[in-house]
Amino acid sequence: MKEKIMKVWKKRPIIISGPCSAESEEQVLQTAQQLADTGKVDVLRAGIWKPRTKPGLFEGIGVKGLPWLVSAKKQTGLPIAVEVATDKHVEDALQFDVDILWIGARTTVNPFSVQEVADALRGSNVPVLIKNPINPDLELWSGAIERLQKAGVKEIGMIHRGFSNYGNMEYRNAPMWHLPIEMKRRFPDMLLVCDPSHICGNRLKLQSVAQKAIDLDFGGLMLESHVDPDNAWSDAKQQVTPERLKEILESLVWRSENTTKEEFVTALATLREQINHIDDELMTLISQRMKVADKIGTYKRDNNITILQTNRWNEILDKAVSKGELLGLSKEFIVRYFDAVHLESISHQNKVMNDEK
Ligand code: PEP
Ligand code: MN
């Protein structure tokens, strides 16, 4: 791989920005120039082929846009990145010396498409970013990474762009932060970039989502920008001007994962000791709770009573949510926590009632 691209690829944080779609040569060049002028952007992105959920929308300018990106690179020195979804896309992008490719969320869901892209990448040394699939399925995301690895792609990164979630009004795509965190655990050395634009779907929370990603030790950001966002041909609501992008990037607090400062290290060690102790106590208590559930199971078995009693479950949940509020615990957490405890309790009772006859 060319040295310059390697340097950009390894830079942390890496900042990728540019329009959702390339629309005209002028739009690409102007956006690229303004982004370069911010001094804060490392890679220019632009969609050339746009997989749209519904027909009738702008599906990308196609191969005709690639020379525009090449000119933008010449003019600004910024490396360029495009989305690929088929072997033909890969071939075209490589012919125009595109520096970084990415696989979109609607492609990661389809193993046939991912395999086609992987096969087309064999023998090339272009870095590839893989967006999470639109549905919250980590096996598909991991599977796409494995397919590329098997095809010999050396430089692979992940983009977290949120997961579609029917009826969720807060985000266009729910971040479900625990999923990228799990991917970081599975692929600890792999670049993980956050795409707040597609998570938010509007401009309001871009900054706070980006900050959250930084706080979770993401390695970079991909943010959509456009010289005239309101009139963009795709994703108009979530794009920002390069000037606004600069403000957002300047407002972020970049943090590092670790420090050797003694005061911090000692204080953290003490607090972590406390956490470990509390976690031990919680586990002991939960185990005691399950032993009581086992006894209840015995009584229910002997009296032929169902395990699930919805009224009792509702009663527990309502009480826990109100108490949790007083204790500073969110309703969302309480419901998730009690769901998990309840399921474990059901499984204990199930064992008593059905296995031990
Ligand atoms: C995009 O990056 O413009 C895009 C289409 O994103 P996603 O694949 O995340 O929907
Ligand atoms: Mn977009």
XYZ file of C-alpha atoms and ligand atoms in Angstrom, residues 18-21 45-47 49-53 83 102-108 131-132 134 159-162 172-173 195 197-199 222 224 234-235 238, ligand 1:
48
model
C -17.727 14.319 2.485
C -21.125 14.198 0.852
C -23.529 11.299 1.162
C -23.566 11.281 -2.658
C -15.831 10.243 1.190
C -18.598 10.343 -1.436
C -21.174 7.749 -2.471
C -23.388 3.960 -6.096
C -26.201 4.429 -3.591
C -28.235 1.447 -2.462
C -31.592 2.953 -1.568
C -34.195 1.134 0.444
C -18.852 2.582 -1.151
C -16.305 0.776 2.285
C -19.074 -1.807 2.295
C -22.467 -0.311 3.147
C -24.953 -1.529 5.741
C -27.355 -2.878 3.102
C -24.551 -4.967 1.616
C -23.118 -6.368 4.854
C -20.330 -0.950 8.025
C -22.470 -2.881 10.466
C -28.714 -2.747 9.127
C -17.914 1.415 10.821
C -20.654 1.588 13.412
C -23.646 3.345 11.800
C -26.438 2.136 14.068
C -32.672 7.076 12.524
C -30.617 4.015 13.432
C -20.752 7.254 11.720
C -24.644 10.934 10.547
C -26.465 7.683 9.789
C -27.148 7.014 13.471
C -17.206 9.334 9.473
C -21.379 13.471 6.063
C -29.666 12.134 -0.501
C -29.613 12.305 3.296
C -28.223 14.792 8.394
C -23.710 6.156 3.282
O -22.649 6.082 3.911
O -24.074 7.132 2.656
C -24.639 5.015 3.399
C -25.436 4.658 2.423
O -24.608 4.502 4.602
P -25.232 3.148 5.210
O -24.670 2.037 4.409
O -24.665 3.228 6.594
O -26.712 3.294 5.173
